[in-house]
Amino acid sequence: MSKLRLGVLASGRGSNFKAILAAIQRGRLDAEVCVLISNKNSAGVLSYATQSGIPAEYLSRNNFASHQEHDAELVKIFNKYRVNFVLLAGYLKFLTPELINYYPNRILNIHPALLPSFGGEGMYGVHVHNAVLKHGCKISGATVHLVDEIYDHGPIILQKSVPVFENDTEETLAARVLKVEHEIFPIALQLFAENRIRIHDNRALICKK
Ligand code: GRF
């Protein structure tokens, strides 16, 4: 299989993006980040990409008449950089079925909870950790999964749990979860780089080396 040529979509500070770049630099991830696109002009991730020498583009949904036109432009940019795999690293935007179907089982997302719990529309950022704390969960964690047309629903690739403590706040829990996000996102991606993922009945099977 050809080398992973990554197109990254991100809306915020970009700590997962940094973790991916760091894994590549340390030789733990066999992939190349070809372009970073953000829907937020002020996103920290845009300046970090530029500082790191990664092509970075700002694409605002507001400049397009429809989601379809916006996503067609995304694909155009990705094709310009010969992207063959897409990462959502904190991307807070709807993806059209057209975009999702353009990269079948080739779009990976990181979610800050143990799916299928605490997923779906509106479940992002602090809302997730707030809900976990409100339910009195004893564990939470992070999930890396493929993206399909339903929010937070595609095949799960990797998960890692963390404990939830009685004195946790949204912030302390978020920080603990974020640590494992940075751990498992590159590992999950490396499984694709090694062509070890097979999808059957919406389940991801990991082949042995
Ligand atoms: C992470 O918590 C991730 O799970 C979620 O969005 C957040 C992005 O954080 N999808 P960062 O921009 O990577 O720091």
Coordinates of N, CA and C and ligand atoms in Angstrom, one line a residue:
M1 N 0.8 -1.2 0.0 CA 0.0 0.0 0.0 C 0.9 1.3 0.0
S2 N 0.4 2.3 -0.7 CA 1.2 3.5 -0.7 C 1.3 4.2 0.6
K3 N 2.3 5.0 0.8 CA 2.5 5.7 2.1 C 1.3 6.6 2.4
L4 N 0.9 6.8 3.7 CA -0.2 7.6 4.1 C 0.2 9.1 3.8
R5 N -0.6 9.8 3.0 CA -0.4 11.2 2.8 C -1.6 11.9 3.4
L6 N -1.3 12.5 4.6 CA -2.4 13.0 5.4 C -2.8 14.4 5.1
G7 N -4.2 14.6 5.1 CA -4.8 15.9 5.1 C -5.5 16.0 6.5
V8 N -5.1 17.1 7.2 CA -5.7 17.2 8.6 C -6.7 18.4 8.6
L9 N -7.8 18.1 9.2 CA -8.8 19.2 9.4 C -8.9 19.4 10.9
A10 N -8.7 20.7 11.3 CA -8.7 21.0 12.7 C -9.3 22.4 12.9
S11 N -9.9 22.6 14.1 CA -10.6 23.9 14.4 C -10.0 24.7 15.5
G12 N -9.1 24.0 16.3 CA -8.7 24.7 17.6 C -7.2 24.8 17.8
R13 N -6.8 24.4 19.0 CA -5.4 24.6 19.5 C -4.5 23.7 18.8
G14 N -5.0 22.5 18.4 CA -4.1 21.6 17.6 C -3.2 20.7 18.4
S15 N -3.5 20.3 19.7 CA -2.6 19.5 20.4 C -2.5 18.1 19.8
N16 N -3.6 17.6 19.2 CA -3.5 16.3 18.6 C -2.7 16.3 17.3
F17 N -2.9 17.5 16.6 CA -2.0 17.7 15.4 C -0.6 17.6 15.8
K18 N -0.2 18.3 16.9 CA 1.2 18.3 17.3 C 1.6 16.9 17.6
A19 N 0.8 16.1 18.3 CA 1.1 14.7 18.7 C 1.4 13.9 17.4
I20 N 0.6 14.1 16.4 CA 0.8 13.4 15.1 C 2.2 13.8 14.5
L21 N 2.5 15.1 14.5 CA 3.7 15.5 13.9 C 4.9 14.9 14.7
A22 N 4.8 15.0 16.0 CA 5.8 14.5 16.9 C 6.1 13.0 16.7
A23 N 5.0 12.2 16.5 CA 5.1 10.8 16.3 C 5.9 10.5 15.0
I24 N 5.6 11.3 13.9 CA 6.3 11.2 12.7 C 7.8 11.5 12.8
Q25 N 8.1 12.6 13.6 CA 9.5 13.0 13.8 C 10.2 12.0 14.5
R26 N 9.6 11.3 15.5 CA 10.3 10.3 16.3 C 10.4 8.9 15.6
G27 N 9.8 8.9 14.4 CA 9.9 7.6 13.6 C 8.9 6.6 14.1
R28 N 7.8 7.0 14.8 CA 6.8 6.1 15.3 C 5.6 6.0 14.4
L29 N 5.6 6.9 13.4 CA 4.4 6.9 12.5 C 4.9 7.2 11.1
D30 N 4.6 6.2 10.3 CA 5.1 6.2 8.9 C 4.1 6.9 8.0
A31 N 4.1 8.2 8.0 CA 3.1 9.0 7.3 C 3.7 10.4 7.0
E32 N 3.1 11.1 6.1 CA 3.5 12.5 5.8 C 2.3 13.4 6.0
V33 N 2.4 14.5 6.7 CA 1.3 15.5 6.8 C 1.5 16.4 5.6
C34 N 0.5 16.4 4.7 CA 0.7 17.1 3.4 C 0.1 18.5 3.5
V35 N -1.0 18.6 4.3 CA -1.7 19.9 4.4 C -2.6 19.9 5.6
L36 N -2.7 21.1 6.2 CA -3.6 21.3 7.4 C -4.6 22.3 6.9
I37 N -5.9 22.0 7.1 CA -7.0 23.0 6.8 C -7.8 23.3 8.0
S38 N -8.0 24.6 8.3 CA -8.8 25.0 9.4 C -10.0 25.8 9.0
N39 N -11.1 25.7 9.6 CA -12.2 26.6 9.4 C -12.2 27.8 10.2
K40 N -11.2 27.9 11.1 CA -11.1 29.1 12.0 C -9.8 29.8 11.7
N41 N -10.0 31.0 11.4 CA -8.8 31.9 11.0 C -7.8 32.0 12.2
S42 N -8.4 32.1 13.4 CA -7.6 32.3 14.6 C -7.1 31.1 15.3
A43 N -7.4 29.9 14.7 CA -7.0 28.6 15.4 C -5.5 28.5 15.5
G44 N -5.1 28.2 16.7 CA -3.7 28.0 17.1 C -3.0 27.0 16.1
V45 N -3.8 26.0 15.7 CA -3.3 25.0 14.9 C -2.7 25.5 13.5
L46 N -3.3 26.6 13.0 CA -2.9 27.1 11.8 C -1.5 27.7 11.9
S47 N -1.2 28.5 13.0 CA 0.1 29.0 13.1 C 1.1 27.9 13.4
Y48 N 0.7 26.9 14.2 CA 1.6 25.8 14.5 C 2.1 25.1 13.3
A49 N 1.1 24.9 12.4 CA 1.4 24.2 11.1 C 2.4 25.0 10.3
T50 N 2.1 26.3 10.2 CA 3.0 27.2 9.4 C 4.4 27.1 10.0
Q51 N 4.5 27.3 11.3 CA 5.8 27.3 12.0 C 6.6 25.9 11.7
S52 N 5.8 24.9 11.6 CA 6.4 23.6 11.4 C 6.7 23.3 9.9
G53 N 6.4 24.2 9.0 CA 6.7 24.0 7.6 C 5.6 23.2 6.9
I54 N 4.4 23.1 7.5 CA 3.4 22.3 6.9 C 2.4 23.3 6.1
P55 N 2.1 23.0 4.9 CA 1.2 23.9 4.2 C -0.1 24.0 5.0
A56 N -0.6 25.2 5.2 CA -1.8 25.4 6.0 C -2.8 26.4 5.3
E57 N -4.0 26.0 5.3 CA -5.0 26.8 4.6 C -6.2 27.0 5.5
Y58 N -6.8 28.2 5.4 CA -8.0 28.6 6.1 C -9.1 28.6 5.1
L59 N -10.2 27.8 5.5 CA -11.3 27.7 4.6 C -12.6 27.9 5.4
S60 N -13.2 29.0 5.1 CA -14.4 29.3 5.9 C -15.7 28.8 5.2
R61 N -16.5 28.2 6.0 CA -17.8 27.6 5.5 C -18.6 28.8 5.0
N62 N -18.4 30.0 5.6 CA -19.3 31.1 5.2 C -19.1 31.6 3.8
N63 N -17.9 31.3 3.2 CA -17.7 31.7 1.8 C -18.3 30.8 0.8
F64 N -19.1 29.8 1.2 CA -19.7 28.9 0.2 C -21.2 28.9 0.4
A65 N -21.8 28.7 -0.8 CA -23.3 28.7 -0.7 C -23.9 27.4 -0.1
S66 N -23.1 26.3 -0.1 CA -23.7 25.1 0.5 C -22.5 24.3 1.1
H67 N -22.9 23.3 2.0 CA -21.9 22.4 2.5 C -21.2 21.6 1.4
Q68 N -22.0 21.3 0.4 CA -21.5 20.5 -0.8 C -20.3 21.3 -1.5
E69 N -20.6 22.6 -1.7 CA -19.6 23.4 -2.4 C -18.3 23.5 -1.6
H70 N -18.5 23.7 -0.3 CA -17.4 23.8 0.7 C -16.6 22.5 0.6
D71 N -17.2 21.4 0.7 CA -16.5 20.1 0.8 C -15.9 19.8 -0.5
A72 N -16.5 20.3 -1.6 CA -15.8 20.0 -2.9 C -14.5 20.8 -3.0
E73 N -14.5 22.0 -2.4 CA -13.2 22.7 -2.3 C -12.2 22.0 -1.5
L74 N -12.7 21.5 -0.3 CA -11.8 20.7 0.5 C -11.1 19.6 -0.3
V75 N -11.9 18.9 -1.0 CA -11.4 17.7 -1.8 C -10.4 18.3 -2.9
K76 N -10.7 19.4 -3.4 CA -9.8 20.0 -4.4 C -8.4 20.3 -3.8
I77 N -8.5 20.9 -2.6 CA -7.2 21.2 -1.9 C -6.4 19.9 -1.6
F78 N -7.2 18.9 -1.1 CA -6.6 17.6 -0.7 C -5.9 17.0 -2.0
N79 N -6.6 17.1 -3.1 CA -6.1 16.5 -4.3 C -4.8 17.2 -4.8
K80 N -4.8 18.5 -4.6 CA -3.7 19.3 -4.9 C -2.4 18.8 -4.2
Y81 N -2.6 18.4 -2.9 CA -1.5 17.9 -2.1 C -1.4 16.3 -2.1
R82 N -2.2 15.7 -3.0 CA -2.2 14.3 -3.1 C -2.4 13.5 -1.8
V83 N -3.4 14.1 -1.1 CA -3.8 13.5 0.2 C -4.6 12.1 -0.1
N84 N -4.2 11.1 0.7 CA -5.0 9.8 0.5 C -5.6 9.4 1.8
F85 N -5.5 10.2 2.9 CA -6.1 9.8 4.2 C -6.3 11.1 4.9
V86 N -7.5 11.1 5.6 CA -7.9 12.4 6.2 C -8.0 12.2 7.8
L87 N -7.5 13.1 8.5 CA -7.6 13.1 10.0 C -8.4 14.3 10.4
L88 N -9.4 14.0 11.3 CA -10.1 15.0 12.0 C -9.5 15.2 13.4
A89 N -8.8 16.3 13.6 CA -8.1 16.5 14.8 C -8.8 17.7 15.5
G90 N -10.0 17.4 16.1 CA -10.7 18.5 16.7 C -11.3 19.4 15.6
Y91 N -12.0 18.8 14.7 CA -12.7 19.6 13.6 C -14.2 19.7 13.9
L92 N -14.6 20.9 14.2 CA -16.0 21.0 14.6 C -16.9 21.5 13.5
K93 N -16.9 20.7 12.5 CA -17.8 21.0 11.3 C -18.4 19.7 10.8
F94 N -19.6 19.9 10.2 CA -20.3 18.9 9.5 C -19.6 18.4 8.3
L95 N -19.5 17.1 8.0 CA -18.9 16.6 6.8 C -20.0 16.1 5.9
T96 N -20.0 16.5 4.6 CA -21.1 16.0 3.7 C -20.8 14.5 3.4
P97 N -21.9 13.8 3.1 CA -21.8 12.4 2.6 C -20.8 12.3 1.4
E98 N -20.9 13.3 0.6 CA -20.0 13.3 -0.6 C -18.5 13.2 -0.2
L99 N -18.2 14.0 0.8 CA -16.8 14.0 1.3 C -16.4 12.7 1.9
I100 N -17.4 12.2 2.8 CA -17.1 10.9 3.5 C -17.0 9.8 2.5
N101 N -17.8 9.8 1.5 CA -17.7 8.7 0.5 C -16.5 8.8 -0.5
Y102 N -16.0 10.0 -0.5 CA -14.8 10.2 -1.3 C -13.6 9.5 -0.7
Y103 N -13.6 9.3 0.6 CA -12.5 8.7 1.3 C -13.1 7.5 2.2
P104 N -13.6 6.5 1.5 CA -14.2 5.4 2.3 C -13.3 4.7 3.2
N105 N -13.6 4.7 4.5 CA -12.8 4.1 5.6 C -11.4 4.7 5.6
R106 N -11.3 6.0 5.2 CA -10.0 6.7 5.2 C -10.1 8.0 5.9
I107 N -11.1 8.2 6.7 CA -11.2 9.4 7.6 C -11.2 9.0 9.0
L108 N -10.3 9.4 9.8 CA -10.1 9.0 11.2 C -10.4 10.2 12.1
N109 N -11.2 9.9 13.2 CA -11.5 11.0 14.1 C -11.1 10.6 15.5
I110 N -10.8 11.6 16.4 CA -10.5 11.3 17.8 C -11.6 11.9 18.6
H111 N -12.2 11.1 19.5 CA -13.3 11.6 20.4 C -12.9 11.4 21.8
P112 N -13.2 12.4 22.7 CA -12.7 12.4 24.1 C -13.6 11.7 25.0
A113 N -14.1 10.5 24.6 CA -14.9 9.7 25.5 C -14.9 8.3 25.0
L114 N -15.4 7.3 25.8 CA -15.5 5.9 25.3 C -16.8 5.7 24.5
L115 N -16.7 5.8 23.2 CA -17.9 5.6 22.4 C -18.3 4.1 22.5
P116 N -19.6 3.8 22.3 CA -20.7 4.7 21.9 C -21.3 5.6 22.9
S117 N -20.7 5.6 24.2 CA -21.3 6.5 25.2 C -20.7 7.9 24.9
F118 N -21.5 8.9 25.2 CA -21.1 10.3 25.2 C -20.6 10.7 23.8
G119 N -21.4 10.3 22.8 CA -21.1 10.7 21.4 C -22.3 11.3 20.8
G120 N -22.2 11.7 19.5 CA -23.4 12.3 18.8 C -23.3 13.8 18.7
E121 N -24.3 14.3 18.1 CA -24.3 15.8 17.8 C -24.3 16.5 19.2
G122 N -23.5 17.6 19.2 CA -23.5 18.4 20.5 C -22.5 17.9 21.5
M123 N -22.1 16.6 21.3 CA -21.1 16.0 22.3 C -19.7 16.3 21.8
Y124 N -19.2 17.5 22.2 CA -17.8 17.8 21.9 C -17.3 18.6 23.1
G125 N -16.0 18.7 23.1 CA -15.3 19.5 24.1 C -15.8 19.2 25.6
V126 N -16.0 20.4 26.2 CA -16.4 20.3 27.6 C -17.7 19.7 27.9
H127 N -18.6 19.7 26.9 CA -19.9 19.0 27.0 C -19.8 17.5 27.3
V128 N -18.8 16.9 26.7 CA -18.6 15.5 26.9 C -18.2 15.2 28.3
H129 N -17.2 16.0 28.8 CA -16.7 15.7 30.2 C -17.7 16.1 31.2
N130 N -18.4 17.1 31.0 CA -19.5 17.5 31.8 C -20.5 16.3 32.0
A131 N -20.9 15.7 30.8 CA -21.9 14.7 30.9 C -21.3 13.4 31.6
V132 N -20.1 13.2 31.4 CA -19.4 12.0 32.0 C -19.5 12.2 33.6
L133 N -19.1 13.4 34.0 CA -19.1 13.7 35.5 C -20.5 13.7 36.0
K134 N -21.5 14.2 35.3 CA -22.9 14.2 35.7 C -23.4 12.8 35.9
H135 N -23.0 11.9 35.1 CA -23.4 10.5 35.2 C -22.7 9.7 36.3
G136 N -21.7 10.4 36.9 CA -20.9 9.7 37.9 C -20.1 8.5 37.4
C137 N -19.7 8.6 36.2 CA -18.9 7.5 35.6 C -17.6 7.3 36.4
K138 N -17.2 6.1 36.5 CA -16.0 5.8 37.1 C -14.8 5.7 36.2
I139 N -15.1 5.6 34.9 CA -14.0 5.7 33.9 C -14.5 6.5 32.7
S140 N -13.5 7.1 32.0 CA -13.8 7.7 30.7 C -12.6 7.4 29.9
G141 N -12.4 8.1 28.8 CA -11.3 7.8 28.0 C -11.4 8.4 26.6
A142 N -10.6 7.8 25.7 CA -10.6 8.4 24.3 C -10.9 7.3 23.3
T143 N -11.4 7.6 22.2 CA -11.8 6.7 21.1 C -11.2 7.2 19.8
V144 N -10.5 6.4 19.0 CA -10.2 6.7 17.7 C -11.1 5.8 16.8
H145 N -11.8 6.5 15.9 CA -12.7 5.7 15.0 C -12.8 6.2 13.6
L146 N -13.2 5.4 12.7 CA -13.4 5.8 11.3 C -14.7 6.6 11.3
V147 N -14.8 7.5 10.3 CA -15.9 8.4 10.2 C -16.9 7.8 9.1
D148 N -18.1 7.6 9.5 CA -19.2 7.3 8.5 C -20.2 8.5 8.6
E149 N -21.4 8.2 8.0 CA -22.3 9.3 7.8 C -23.1 9.7 9.1
I150 N -22.9 8.9 10.2 CA -23.5 9.2 11.4 C -22.5 9.7 12.4
Y151 N -22.8 10.7 13.1 CA -21.8 11.3 14.1 C -21.3 10.3 15.1
D152 N -20.0 10.2 15.2 CA -19.3 9.4 16.2 C -19.7 7.9 16.2
H153 N -20.0 7.4 15.0 CA -20.6 6.1 14.8 C -19.7 5.1 14.1
G154 N -18.8 5.5 13.3 CA -18.0 4.5 12.5 C -17.2 3.6 13.3
P155 N -16.6 2.5 12.6 CA -15.9 1.5 13.3 C -14.8 2.0 14.2
I156 N -14.8 1.5 15.4 CA -13.8 1.9 16.5 C -12.4 1.2 16.2
I157 N -11.4 2.0 16.2 CA -10.0 1.4 15.9 C -9.3 1.2 17.2
L158 N -9.3 2.2 18.1 CA -8.6 2.0 19.4 C -9.3 2.8 20.5
Q159 N -9.3 2.3 21.7 CA -9.8 3.1 22.8 C -8.8 2.9 24.0
K160 N -8.8 3.9 24.8 CA -8.0 3.8 26.1 C -8.8 4.5 27.2
S161 N -8.9 3.8 28.3 CA -9.6 4.4 29.4 C -8.7 5.2 30.4
V162 N -9.4 6.1 31.1 CA -8.7 6.7 32.3 C -9.7 6.7 33.4
P163 N -9.2 6.8 34.7 CA -10.1 6.8 35.8 C -10.8 8.2 35.9
V164 N -12.0 8.2 36.5 CA -12.6 9.5 36.8 C -12.6 9.6 38.4
F165 N -12.1 10.7 38.9 CA -12.0 10.8 40.4 C -13.2 11.7 40.9
E166 N -13.5 11.5 42.2 CA -14.7 12.2 42.7 C -14.5 13.7 42.7
N167 N -13.2 14.1 42.8 CA -13.0 15.6 42.9 C -12.6 16.1 41.5
D168 N -12.8 15.4 40.4 CA -12.5 15.9 39.1 C -13.4 17.0 38.7
T169 N -12.9 18.0 38.0 CA -13.7 19.0 37.3 C -13.6 18.7 35.8
E170 N -14.4 19.4 35.0 CA -14.3 19.2 33.5 C -12.9 19.3 33.1
E171 N -12.2 20.3 33.7 CA -10.8 20.6 33.2 C -9.8 19.5 33.6
T172 N -9.9 19.0 34.8 CA -8.9 18.0 35.2 C -9.2 16.7 34.4
L173 N -10.5 16.4 34.2 CA -10.8 15.1 33.4 C -10.4 15.3 32.0
A174 N -10.6 16.5 31.4 CA -10.3 16.8 30.0 C -8.8 16.6 29.8
A175 N -8.0 17.1 30.8 CA -6.5 17.0 30.7 C -6.1 15.5 30.7
R176 N -6.7 14.7 31.6 CA -6.3 13.3 31.7 C -6.7 12.6 30.4
V177 N -7.8 12.9 29.8 CA -8.3 12.2 28.6 C -7.4 12.7 27.4
L178 N -7.0 14.0 27.4 CA -6.2 14.5 26.3 C -4.9 13.8 26.2
K179 N -4.3 13.4 27.4 CA -3.0 12.7 27.4 C -3.1 11.4 26.6
V180 N -4.2 10.7 26.9 CA -4.4 9.4 26.2 C -4.8 9.6 24.7
E181 N -5.4 10.7 24.4 CA -5.7 11.0 23.0 C -4.4 11.0 22.2
H182 N -3.4 11.8 22.8 CA -2.2 12.0 22.1 C -1.4 10.7 22.0
E183 N -1.7 9.7 22.9 CA -1.0 8.4 22.8 C -1.6 7.6 21.7
I184 N -3.0 7.5 21.7 CA -3.6 6.5 20.8 C -3.8 6.9 19.4
F185 N -3.9 8.2 19.2 CA -4.2 8.7 17.8 C -3.1 8.3 16.8
P186 N -1.8 8.5 17.2 CA -0.7 8.1 16.2 C -0.7 6.6 16.1
I187 N -0.9 5.9 17.2 CA -0.9 4.4 17.2 C -1.9 3.8 16.3
A188 N -3.1 4.4 16.3 CA -4.2 4.0 15.5 C -3.9 4.2 14.0
L189 N -3.3 5.4 13.8 CA -2.9 5.7 12.4 C -1.8 4.8 11.9
Q190 N -0.9 4.5 12.7 CA 0.2 3.6 12.3 C -0.4 2.2 11.8
L191 N -1.5 1.8 12.4 CA -2.2 0.5 12.0 C -2.6 0.6 10.6
F192 N -3.1 1.8 10.2 CA -3.4 2.0 8.8 C -2.2 2.0 7.9
A193 N -1.1 2.7 8.4 CA 0.1 2.8 7.6 C 0.6 1.4 7.4
E194 N 0.4 0.5 8.3 CA 0.9 -0.9 8.2 C -0.1 -1.8 7.5
N195 N -1.2 -1.2 7.0 CA -2.3 -1.9 6.3 C -2.9 -3.1 7.2
R196 N -3.1 -2.8 8.5 CA -3.5 -3.9 9.4 C -5.0 -3.8 9.8
I197 N -5.7 -2.9 9.2 CA -7.1 -2.7 9.6 C -8.0 -3.3 8.5
R198 N -8.9 -4.2 8.9 CA -10.0 -4.8 8.0 C -11.3 -4.4 8.6
I199 N -12.3 -4.0 7.8 CA -13.6 -3.7 8.3 C -14.6 -4.8 7.9
H200 N -15.3 -5.3 8.9 CA -16.4 -6.3 8.7 C -17.5 -5.9 9.6
D201 N -18.7 -5.7 9.0 CA -19.9 -5.4 9.7 C -19.7 -4.3 10.7
N202 N -19.2 -3.2 10.2 CA -19.0 -2.0 11.0 C -18.0 -2.2 12.2
R203 N -17.2 -3.3 12.1 CA -16.2 -3.5 13.2 C -14.9 -3.5 12.5
A204 N -13.9 -2.9 13.2 CA -12.5 -2.9 12.7 C -11.8 -4.1 13.3
L205 N -11.2 -4.9 12.5 CA -10.4 -6.0 13.0 C -8.9 -5.6 12.7
I206 N -8.1 -5.9 13.8 CA -6.7 -5.5 13.7 C -5.9 -6.8 13.4
C207 N -5.2 -6.8 12.2 CA -4.4 -8.0 11.8 C -3.1 -8.0 12.6
K208 N -2.6 -9.2 12.9 CA -1.3 -9.3 13.6 C -0.2 -8.9 12.6
K209 N 0.9 -8.5 13.1 CA 2.0 -8.1 12.3 C 2.6 -9.3 11.6
Ligands
GRF1 C1 -9.8 16.8 21.4 O1 -10.3 16.7 22.7 C2 -10.5 15.8 20.5 O2 -10.8 14.6 21.1 C3 -11.7 16.5 20.0 O3 -11.4 17.8 19.9 C4 -10.3 18.1 20.8 C5 -9.2 18.8 20.0 O4 -8.1 19.2 20.8 N1 -12.3 15.9 18.8 P1 -6.8 19.7 20.1 O5 -7.2 20.9 19.1 O6 -6.2 18.6 19.3 O7 -5.9 20.1 21.2

